[in-house]
Coordinates of C-alpha atoms and ligand atoms in Angstrom, one line a residue:
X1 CA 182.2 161.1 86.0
X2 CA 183.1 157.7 86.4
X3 CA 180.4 156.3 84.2
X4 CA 180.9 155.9 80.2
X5 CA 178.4 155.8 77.6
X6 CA 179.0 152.0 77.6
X7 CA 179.6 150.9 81.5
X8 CA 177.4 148.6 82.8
X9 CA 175.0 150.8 84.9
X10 CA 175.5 147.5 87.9
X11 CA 178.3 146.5 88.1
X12 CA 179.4 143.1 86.4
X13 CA 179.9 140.0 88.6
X14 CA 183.4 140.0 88.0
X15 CA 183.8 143.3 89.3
X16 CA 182.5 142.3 92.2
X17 CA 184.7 139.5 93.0
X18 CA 187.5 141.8 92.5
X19 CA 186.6 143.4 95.8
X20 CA 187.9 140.2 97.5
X21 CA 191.4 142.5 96.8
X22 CA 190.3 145.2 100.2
X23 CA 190.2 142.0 102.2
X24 CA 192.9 141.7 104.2
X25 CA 193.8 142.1 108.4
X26 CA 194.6 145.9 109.0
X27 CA 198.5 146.4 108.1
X28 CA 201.2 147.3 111.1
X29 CA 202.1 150.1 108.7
X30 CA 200.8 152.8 106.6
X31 CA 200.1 152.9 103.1
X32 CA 201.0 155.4 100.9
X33 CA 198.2 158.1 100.2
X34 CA 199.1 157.9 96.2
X35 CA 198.8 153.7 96.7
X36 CA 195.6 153.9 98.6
X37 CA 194.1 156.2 95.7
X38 CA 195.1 154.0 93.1
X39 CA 193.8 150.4 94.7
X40 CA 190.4 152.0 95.2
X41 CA 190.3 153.2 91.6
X42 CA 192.0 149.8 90.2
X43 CA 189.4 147.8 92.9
X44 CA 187.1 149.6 94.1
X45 CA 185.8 152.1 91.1
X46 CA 184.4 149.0 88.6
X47 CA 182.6 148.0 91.3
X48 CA 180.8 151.0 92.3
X49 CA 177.1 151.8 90.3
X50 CA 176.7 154.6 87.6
X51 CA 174.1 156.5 89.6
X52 CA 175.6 159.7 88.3
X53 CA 175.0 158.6 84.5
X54 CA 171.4 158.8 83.0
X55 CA 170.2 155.2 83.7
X56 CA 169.8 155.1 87.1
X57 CA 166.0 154.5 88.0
X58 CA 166.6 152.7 91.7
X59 CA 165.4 153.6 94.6
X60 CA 164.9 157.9 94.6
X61 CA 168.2 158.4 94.3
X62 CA 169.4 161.2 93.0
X63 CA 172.8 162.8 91.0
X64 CA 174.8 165.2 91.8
X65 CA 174.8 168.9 90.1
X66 CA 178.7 169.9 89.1
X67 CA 178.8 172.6 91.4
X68 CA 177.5 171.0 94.0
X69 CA 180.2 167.9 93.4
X70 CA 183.2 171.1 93.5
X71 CA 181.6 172.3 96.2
X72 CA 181.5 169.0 98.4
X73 CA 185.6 168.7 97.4
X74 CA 186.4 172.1 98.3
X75 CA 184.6 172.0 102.0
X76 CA 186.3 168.3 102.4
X77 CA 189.6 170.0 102.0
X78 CA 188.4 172.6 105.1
X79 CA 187.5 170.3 106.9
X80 CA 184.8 172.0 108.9
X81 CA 183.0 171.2 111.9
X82 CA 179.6 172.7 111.8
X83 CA 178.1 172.0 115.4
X84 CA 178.7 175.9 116.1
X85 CA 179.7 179.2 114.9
X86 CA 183.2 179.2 117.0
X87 CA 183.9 176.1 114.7
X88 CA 183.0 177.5 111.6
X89 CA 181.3 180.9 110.8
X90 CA 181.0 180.2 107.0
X91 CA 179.5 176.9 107.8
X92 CA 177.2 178.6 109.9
X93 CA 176.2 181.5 107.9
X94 CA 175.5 179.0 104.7
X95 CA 172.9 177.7 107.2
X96 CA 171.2 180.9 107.9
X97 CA 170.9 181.4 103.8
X98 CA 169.8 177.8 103.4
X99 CA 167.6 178.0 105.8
X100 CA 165.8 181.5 104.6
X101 CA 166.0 180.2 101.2
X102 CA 164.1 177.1 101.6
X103 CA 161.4 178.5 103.4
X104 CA 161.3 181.4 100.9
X105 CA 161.3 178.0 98.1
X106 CA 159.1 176.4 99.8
X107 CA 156.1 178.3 100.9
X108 CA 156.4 177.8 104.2
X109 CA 155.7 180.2 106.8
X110 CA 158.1 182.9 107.5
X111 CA 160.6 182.5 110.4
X112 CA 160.2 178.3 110.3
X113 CA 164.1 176.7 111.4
X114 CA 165.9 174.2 109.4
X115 CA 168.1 171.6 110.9
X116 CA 170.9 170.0 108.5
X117 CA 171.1 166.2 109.3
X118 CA 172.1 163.2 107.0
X119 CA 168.8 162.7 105.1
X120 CA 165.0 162.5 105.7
X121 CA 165.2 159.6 108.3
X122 CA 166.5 161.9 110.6
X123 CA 164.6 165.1 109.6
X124 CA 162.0 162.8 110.4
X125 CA 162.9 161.9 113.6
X126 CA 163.5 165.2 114.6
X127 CA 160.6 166.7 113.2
X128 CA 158.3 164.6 115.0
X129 CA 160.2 164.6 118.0
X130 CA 159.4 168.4 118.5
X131 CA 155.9 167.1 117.9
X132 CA 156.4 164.9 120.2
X133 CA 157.5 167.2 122.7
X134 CA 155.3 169.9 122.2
X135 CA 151.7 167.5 122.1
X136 CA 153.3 166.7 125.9
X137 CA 154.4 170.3 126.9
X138 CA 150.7 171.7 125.8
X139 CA 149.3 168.7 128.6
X140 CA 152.0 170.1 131.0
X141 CA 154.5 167.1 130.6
X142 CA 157.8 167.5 130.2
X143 CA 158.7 164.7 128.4
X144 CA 162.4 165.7 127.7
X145 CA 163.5 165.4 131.3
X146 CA 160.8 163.1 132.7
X147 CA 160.7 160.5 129.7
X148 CA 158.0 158.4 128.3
X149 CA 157.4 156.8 131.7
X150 CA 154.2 157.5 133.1
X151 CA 153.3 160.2 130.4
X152 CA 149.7 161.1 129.1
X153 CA 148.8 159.1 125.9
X154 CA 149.0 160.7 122.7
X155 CA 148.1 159.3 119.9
X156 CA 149.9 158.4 116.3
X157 CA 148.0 158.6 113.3
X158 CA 149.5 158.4 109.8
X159 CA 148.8 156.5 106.3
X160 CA 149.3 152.5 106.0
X161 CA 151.3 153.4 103.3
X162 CA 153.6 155.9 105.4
X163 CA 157.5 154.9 104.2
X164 CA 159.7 152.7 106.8
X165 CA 161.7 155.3 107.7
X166 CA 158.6 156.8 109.5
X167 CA 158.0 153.6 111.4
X168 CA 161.7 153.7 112.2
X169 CA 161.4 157.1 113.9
X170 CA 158.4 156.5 116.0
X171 CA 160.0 153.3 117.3
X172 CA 163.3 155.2 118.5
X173 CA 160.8 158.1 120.0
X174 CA 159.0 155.6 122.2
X175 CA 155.9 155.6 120.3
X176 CA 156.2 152.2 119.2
X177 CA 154.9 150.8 115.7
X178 CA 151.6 148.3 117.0
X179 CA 149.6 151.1 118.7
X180 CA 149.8 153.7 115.6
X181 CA 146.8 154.4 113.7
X182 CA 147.2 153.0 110.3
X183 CA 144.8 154.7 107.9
X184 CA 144.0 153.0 104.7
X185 CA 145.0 154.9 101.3
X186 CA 143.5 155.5 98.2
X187 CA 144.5 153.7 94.9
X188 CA 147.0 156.0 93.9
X189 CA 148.5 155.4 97.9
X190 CA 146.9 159.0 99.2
X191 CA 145.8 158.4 103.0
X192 CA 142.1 158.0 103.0
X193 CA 140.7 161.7 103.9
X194 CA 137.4 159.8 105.5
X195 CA 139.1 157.2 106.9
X196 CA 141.4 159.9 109.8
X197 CA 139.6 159.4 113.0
X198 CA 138.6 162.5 114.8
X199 CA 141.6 164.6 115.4
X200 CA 142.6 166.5 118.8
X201 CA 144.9 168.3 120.8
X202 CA 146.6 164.8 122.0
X203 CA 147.3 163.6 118.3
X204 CA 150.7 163.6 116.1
X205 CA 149.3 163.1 112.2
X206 CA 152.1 162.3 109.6
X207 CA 151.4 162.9 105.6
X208 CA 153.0 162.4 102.6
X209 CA 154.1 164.2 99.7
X210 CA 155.5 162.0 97.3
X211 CA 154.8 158.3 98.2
X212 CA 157.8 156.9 98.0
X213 CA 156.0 153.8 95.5
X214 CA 153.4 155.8 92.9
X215 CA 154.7 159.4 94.4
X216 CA 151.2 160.6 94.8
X217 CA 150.4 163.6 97.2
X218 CA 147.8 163.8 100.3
X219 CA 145.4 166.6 100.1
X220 CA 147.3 168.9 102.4
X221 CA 145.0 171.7 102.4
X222 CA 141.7 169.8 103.8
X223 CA 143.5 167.5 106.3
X224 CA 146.0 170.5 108.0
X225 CA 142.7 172.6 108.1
X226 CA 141.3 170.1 109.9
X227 CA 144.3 169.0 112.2
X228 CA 144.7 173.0 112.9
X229 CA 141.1 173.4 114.4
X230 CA 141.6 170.1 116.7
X231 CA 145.4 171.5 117.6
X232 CA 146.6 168.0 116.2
X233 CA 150.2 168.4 115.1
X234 CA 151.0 167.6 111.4
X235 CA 154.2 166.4 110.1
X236 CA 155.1 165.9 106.3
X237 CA 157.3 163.2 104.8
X238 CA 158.9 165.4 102.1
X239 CA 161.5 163.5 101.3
X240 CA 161.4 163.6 97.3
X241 CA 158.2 165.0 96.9
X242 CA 158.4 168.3 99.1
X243 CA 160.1 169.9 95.9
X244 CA 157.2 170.0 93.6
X245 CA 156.3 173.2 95.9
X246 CA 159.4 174.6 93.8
X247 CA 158.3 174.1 90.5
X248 CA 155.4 176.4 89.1
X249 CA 153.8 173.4 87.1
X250 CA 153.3 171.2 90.0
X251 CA 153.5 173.2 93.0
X252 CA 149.7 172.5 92.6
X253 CA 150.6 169.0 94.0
X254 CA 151.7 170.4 97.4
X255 CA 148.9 173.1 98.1
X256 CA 148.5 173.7 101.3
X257 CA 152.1 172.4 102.8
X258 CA 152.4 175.5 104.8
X259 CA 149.5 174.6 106.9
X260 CA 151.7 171.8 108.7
X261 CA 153.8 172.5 111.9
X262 CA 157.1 170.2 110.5
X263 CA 158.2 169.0 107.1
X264 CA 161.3 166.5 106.2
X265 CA 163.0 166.8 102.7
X266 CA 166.0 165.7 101.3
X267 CA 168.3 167.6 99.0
X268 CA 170.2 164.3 97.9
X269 CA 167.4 162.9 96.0
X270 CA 165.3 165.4 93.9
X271 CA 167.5 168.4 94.3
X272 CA 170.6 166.4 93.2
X273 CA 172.7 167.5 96.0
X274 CA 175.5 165.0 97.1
X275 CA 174.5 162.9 99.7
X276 CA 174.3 163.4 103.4
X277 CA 172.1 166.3 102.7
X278 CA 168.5 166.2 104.2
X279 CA 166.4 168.8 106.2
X280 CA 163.9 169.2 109.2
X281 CA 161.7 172.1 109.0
X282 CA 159.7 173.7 111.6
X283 CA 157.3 176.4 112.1
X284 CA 158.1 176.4 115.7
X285 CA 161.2 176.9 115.7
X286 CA 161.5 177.3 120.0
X287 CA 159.8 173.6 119.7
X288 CA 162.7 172.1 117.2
X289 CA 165.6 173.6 118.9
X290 CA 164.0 172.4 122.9
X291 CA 164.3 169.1 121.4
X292 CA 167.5 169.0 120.3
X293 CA 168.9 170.9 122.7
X294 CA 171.9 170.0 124.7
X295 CA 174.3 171.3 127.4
X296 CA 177.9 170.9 128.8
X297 CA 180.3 173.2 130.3
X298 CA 182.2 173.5 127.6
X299 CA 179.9 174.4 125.4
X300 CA 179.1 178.1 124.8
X301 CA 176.6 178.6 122.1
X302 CA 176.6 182.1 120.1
X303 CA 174.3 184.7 119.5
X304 CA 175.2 183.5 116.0
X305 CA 173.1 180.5 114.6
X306 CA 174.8 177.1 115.9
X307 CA 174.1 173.9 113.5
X308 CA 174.0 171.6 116.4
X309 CA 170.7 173.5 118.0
X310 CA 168.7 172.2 115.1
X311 CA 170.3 168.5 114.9
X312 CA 170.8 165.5 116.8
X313 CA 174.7 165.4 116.2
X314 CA 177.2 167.8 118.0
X315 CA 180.4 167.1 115.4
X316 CA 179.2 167.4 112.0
X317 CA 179.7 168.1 108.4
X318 CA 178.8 171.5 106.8
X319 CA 176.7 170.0 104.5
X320 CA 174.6 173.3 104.5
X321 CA 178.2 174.5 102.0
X322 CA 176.5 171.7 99.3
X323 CA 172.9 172.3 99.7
X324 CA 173.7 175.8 99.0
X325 CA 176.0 175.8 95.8
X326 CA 173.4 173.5 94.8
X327 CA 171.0 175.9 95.4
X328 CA 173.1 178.6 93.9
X329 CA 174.0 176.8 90.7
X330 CA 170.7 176.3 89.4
X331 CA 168.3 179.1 91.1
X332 CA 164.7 179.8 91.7
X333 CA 164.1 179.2 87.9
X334 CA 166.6 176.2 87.6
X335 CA 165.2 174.4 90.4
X336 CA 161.3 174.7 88.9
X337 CA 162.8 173.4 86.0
X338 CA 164.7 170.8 87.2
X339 CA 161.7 169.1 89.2
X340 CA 159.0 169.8 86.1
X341 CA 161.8 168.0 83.8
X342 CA 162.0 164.6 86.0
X343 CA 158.1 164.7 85.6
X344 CA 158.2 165.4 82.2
X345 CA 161.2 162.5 81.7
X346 CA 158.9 160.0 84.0
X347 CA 155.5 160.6 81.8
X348 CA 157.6 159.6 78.2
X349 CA 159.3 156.7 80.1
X350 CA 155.7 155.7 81.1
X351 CA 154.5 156.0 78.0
X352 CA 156.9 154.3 75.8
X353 CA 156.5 151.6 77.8
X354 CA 152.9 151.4 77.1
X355 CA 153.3 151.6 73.8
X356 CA 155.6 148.6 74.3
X357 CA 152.8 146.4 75.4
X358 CA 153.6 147.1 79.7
X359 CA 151.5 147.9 81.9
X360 CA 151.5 151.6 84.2
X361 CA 149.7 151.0 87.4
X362 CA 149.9 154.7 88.7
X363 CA 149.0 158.2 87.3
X364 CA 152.2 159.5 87.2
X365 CA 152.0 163.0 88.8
X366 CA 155.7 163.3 89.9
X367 CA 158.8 161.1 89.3
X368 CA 157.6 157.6 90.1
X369 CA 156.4 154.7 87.4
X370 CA 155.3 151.7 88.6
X371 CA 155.3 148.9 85.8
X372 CA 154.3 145.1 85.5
X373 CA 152.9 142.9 83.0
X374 CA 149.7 140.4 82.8
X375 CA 151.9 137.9 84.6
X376 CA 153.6 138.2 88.0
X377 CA 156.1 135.8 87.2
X378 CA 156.8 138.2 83.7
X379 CA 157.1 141.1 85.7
X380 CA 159.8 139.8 88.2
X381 CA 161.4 137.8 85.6
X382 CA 161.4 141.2 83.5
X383 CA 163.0 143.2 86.0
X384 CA 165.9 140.5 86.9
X385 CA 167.0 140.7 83.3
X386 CA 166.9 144.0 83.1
X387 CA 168.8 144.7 86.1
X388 CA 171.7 142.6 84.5
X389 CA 171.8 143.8 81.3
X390 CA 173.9 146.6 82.7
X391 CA 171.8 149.3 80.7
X392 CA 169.9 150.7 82.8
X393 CA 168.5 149.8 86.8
X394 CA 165.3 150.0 88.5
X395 CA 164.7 148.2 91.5
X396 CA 161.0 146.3 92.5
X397 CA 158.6 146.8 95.2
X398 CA 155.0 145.5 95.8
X399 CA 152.0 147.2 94.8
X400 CA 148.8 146.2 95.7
X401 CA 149.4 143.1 96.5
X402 CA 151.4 142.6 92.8
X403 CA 155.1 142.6 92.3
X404 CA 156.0 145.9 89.6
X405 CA 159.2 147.3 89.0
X406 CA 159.6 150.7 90.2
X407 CA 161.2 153.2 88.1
X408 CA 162.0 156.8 89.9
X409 CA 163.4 159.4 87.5
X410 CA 165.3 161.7 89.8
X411 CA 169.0 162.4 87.7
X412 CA 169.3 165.4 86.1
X413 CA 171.6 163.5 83.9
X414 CA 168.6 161.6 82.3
X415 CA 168.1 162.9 79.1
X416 CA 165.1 161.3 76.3
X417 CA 168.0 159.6 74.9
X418 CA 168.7 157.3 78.0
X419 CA 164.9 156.5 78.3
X420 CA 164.8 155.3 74.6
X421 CA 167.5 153.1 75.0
X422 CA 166.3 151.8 78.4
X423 CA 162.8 151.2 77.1
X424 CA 164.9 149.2 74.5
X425 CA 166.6 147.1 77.4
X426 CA 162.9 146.5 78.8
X427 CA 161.6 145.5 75.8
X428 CA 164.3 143.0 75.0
X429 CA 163.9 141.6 78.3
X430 CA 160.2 141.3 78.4
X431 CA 161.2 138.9 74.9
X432 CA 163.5 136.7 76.5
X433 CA 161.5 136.2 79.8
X434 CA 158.4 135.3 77.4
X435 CA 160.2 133.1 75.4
X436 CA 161.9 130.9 78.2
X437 CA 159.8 128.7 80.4
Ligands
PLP1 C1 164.1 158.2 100.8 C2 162.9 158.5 101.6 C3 162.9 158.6 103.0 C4 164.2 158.4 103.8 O1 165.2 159.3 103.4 P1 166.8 159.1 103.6 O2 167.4 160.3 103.1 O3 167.1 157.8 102.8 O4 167.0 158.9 105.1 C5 161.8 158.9 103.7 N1 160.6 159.0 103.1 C6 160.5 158.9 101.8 C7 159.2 159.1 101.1 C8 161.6 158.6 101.0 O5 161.5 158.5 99.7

């Protein structure tokens, strides 16, 4: 691992400056593969960030299980295109596994697809493009070949507190971002059950589990009951969250999931698999693959599964070989555990910093802690020192109006010991921003 007990966890200014080393205009000749290794190690390696050591709290980021790291050299070195079987039938047949394995994980209704794409921003945007699709198809438009112009309305409804990435997906799909309905959300950042207008048969709804701020939950069992009866289609933003329905102790967060019709998730953040690794699901899974669905005449898909059915992208990377050593390395058992222990790892942060004289502004039911104190200007000064003390690094967001710094406990590295000692770099911060003016 390329982070030591003692490197900073950001990397140092100087560090940083030594990057000035890559920039140069591209040589006539080659370099060396041995040469090209070394320069990135000598330059490139200090100034990378330790997010596979314990003190990582940005962002939802994620590590990276050992297997999964072996696993993600190995399928470099073959190199694999998994757009179809003819390409790659081990590629092809991880899918299949993946893909009954996470449903089986999940709780989600038998026979639902998964696509492999790059994260949840494009799980996303496929998930809801089969929405999408099928709202139109059930008011006899055809809105893959005839396009948005001219088609019946349908609506967009989904929390205020939805995360960009959703925004960004519904702007690509033609929906726009000023005509959605924005519902208001509780004070944990749950959409506002009384607050959803009437649903029907011409409505797309998007929830949450796991906001990506507090990481509260939507009540998923009364809204998709609801949304069934008016045929409204219901999409979840999984991303982090979707994996408490993994873990016995707080699969009680995501009751009543498998009512939706498509769910996003990503194995690079809670499941620490590398990155590139997130997942559409679908209950319909004629509705996924008609809207990804593509043709040439060189193209021959198999009876066998073919990856590129279920994604946007025709070339890709078998990413479903990571998702399922990951899988494989820590089992049904290891996965509950691995999500209950980021919970239990978040709730001791949270309340060592308590004791410490900070403030928590959310319950924290999953991985997030959102942290301030009395003074705004505390809180941001705070979080600046921390984030250059090298010991740890959390990143900030707004919260209510109020600046906090956001911590997300989502390593499997993190053990109690790196929360001691990174409550010790918040507490020595929080003395030096008092103490100056
Ligand atoms: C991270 C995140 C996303 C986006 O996922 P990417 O894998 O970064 O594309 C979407 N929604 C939530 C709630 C997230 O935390």
């Amino acid at each position: 691992m390329s982070n030591t007990m003692n490197s900073p966890v950001f990397p140092s200014q100087d560090a940083i400056d030594q990057l000035e080393a890559f920039h140069e205009s591209l040589p006539d000749y080659g370099a060396e593969a041995l040469e090209i290794i070394k320069k990135l190690h000598r330059d490139g390696a200090p100034a990378t960030v330790a997010q596979t050591g314990g003190r990582y709290f940005g962002f939802v980021n994620g590590g990276i299980v050992p297997a999964a790291l072996a696993t993600k050299w190995l399928t470099d070195t073959w190199d694999q295109n998994a757009a179809m079987y003819v390409m790659s039938p081990v590629a092809s047949v991880l899918e299949e596994i993946c893909e009954q394995w996470l449903v089986d994980l999940l709780g989600l209704p038998d026979n639902s697809a998964a696509g492999f794409v790059s994260g949840s921003s494009l799980a996303t945007l496929c998930g809801l493009a089969a929405g999408r699709n099928t709202l139109l198809q059930r008011l006899n438009y055809d809105v893959a070949s005839r396009g948005l112009f001219g088609a019946p309305e349908i609506r967009v409804v989904l929390s205020e507190q939805a995360h960009s990435t959703v925004f960004k997906a519904l702007s690509l799909l033609g929906l726009g971002t000023e005509r959605l309905i924005k519902v208001p959300a509780d004070e944990e950042g749950r959409i506002l059950i009384h607050s959803i207008p009437k649903l029907d048969e011409r409505t797309l709804l998007i929830l949450q589990a796991g906001n990506v701020s507090s990481g509260a939950f939507d009540d998923f069992t009364s809204i998709c009951e609801m949304a069934r009866k008016a045929g409204t289609w219901v999409h979840i933003d999984g991303a982090f969250g979707l994996w408490a329905a993994a873990s016995e102790p707080l699969k009680h967060l995501t009751k009543g999931i498998e009512l939706a019709d498509s769910w996003s998730v990503d194995a690079h953040k809670t499941l620490n698999a590398p990155y590139d690794n997130g997942i559409v699901l679908c209950r319909h899974r004629k509705a996924l693959g008609q809207a990804l669905s593509m043709s040439a005449s060189y193209l021959e898909y198999s009876q066998q599964r073919d990856g590129m059915k279920y994604t946007p992208d025709a070339s890709q990377r078998a990413r479903a070989v990571d998702l399922w050593a990951t899988l494989k390395s820590l089992g049904k058992q290891g996965v509950s555990e691995l999500v209950e222990d980021l919970h239990q790892k978040a709730l001791y942060f949270s309340r060592s910093l308590e004791q410490n004289g900070f403030i928590i502004n959310n319950k924290v039911c999953f991985n997030q802690v959102l942290v301030s104190m009395e003074d705004e200007n505390l809180t941001k000064k705070t979080l600046e020192l921390v984030q250059n003390s090298g010991e740890c690094w959390c990143g900030g967001a707004t919260w209510k109006g109020k600046s906090v710094i956001r911590i997300s406990v989502s390593s499997y590295r993190t053990d109690y010991k790196d929360i001691d000692r990174s409550v010790a770099a918040f507490v020595q911060a929080k003395e030096v921003a008092v103490n100056t003016p």
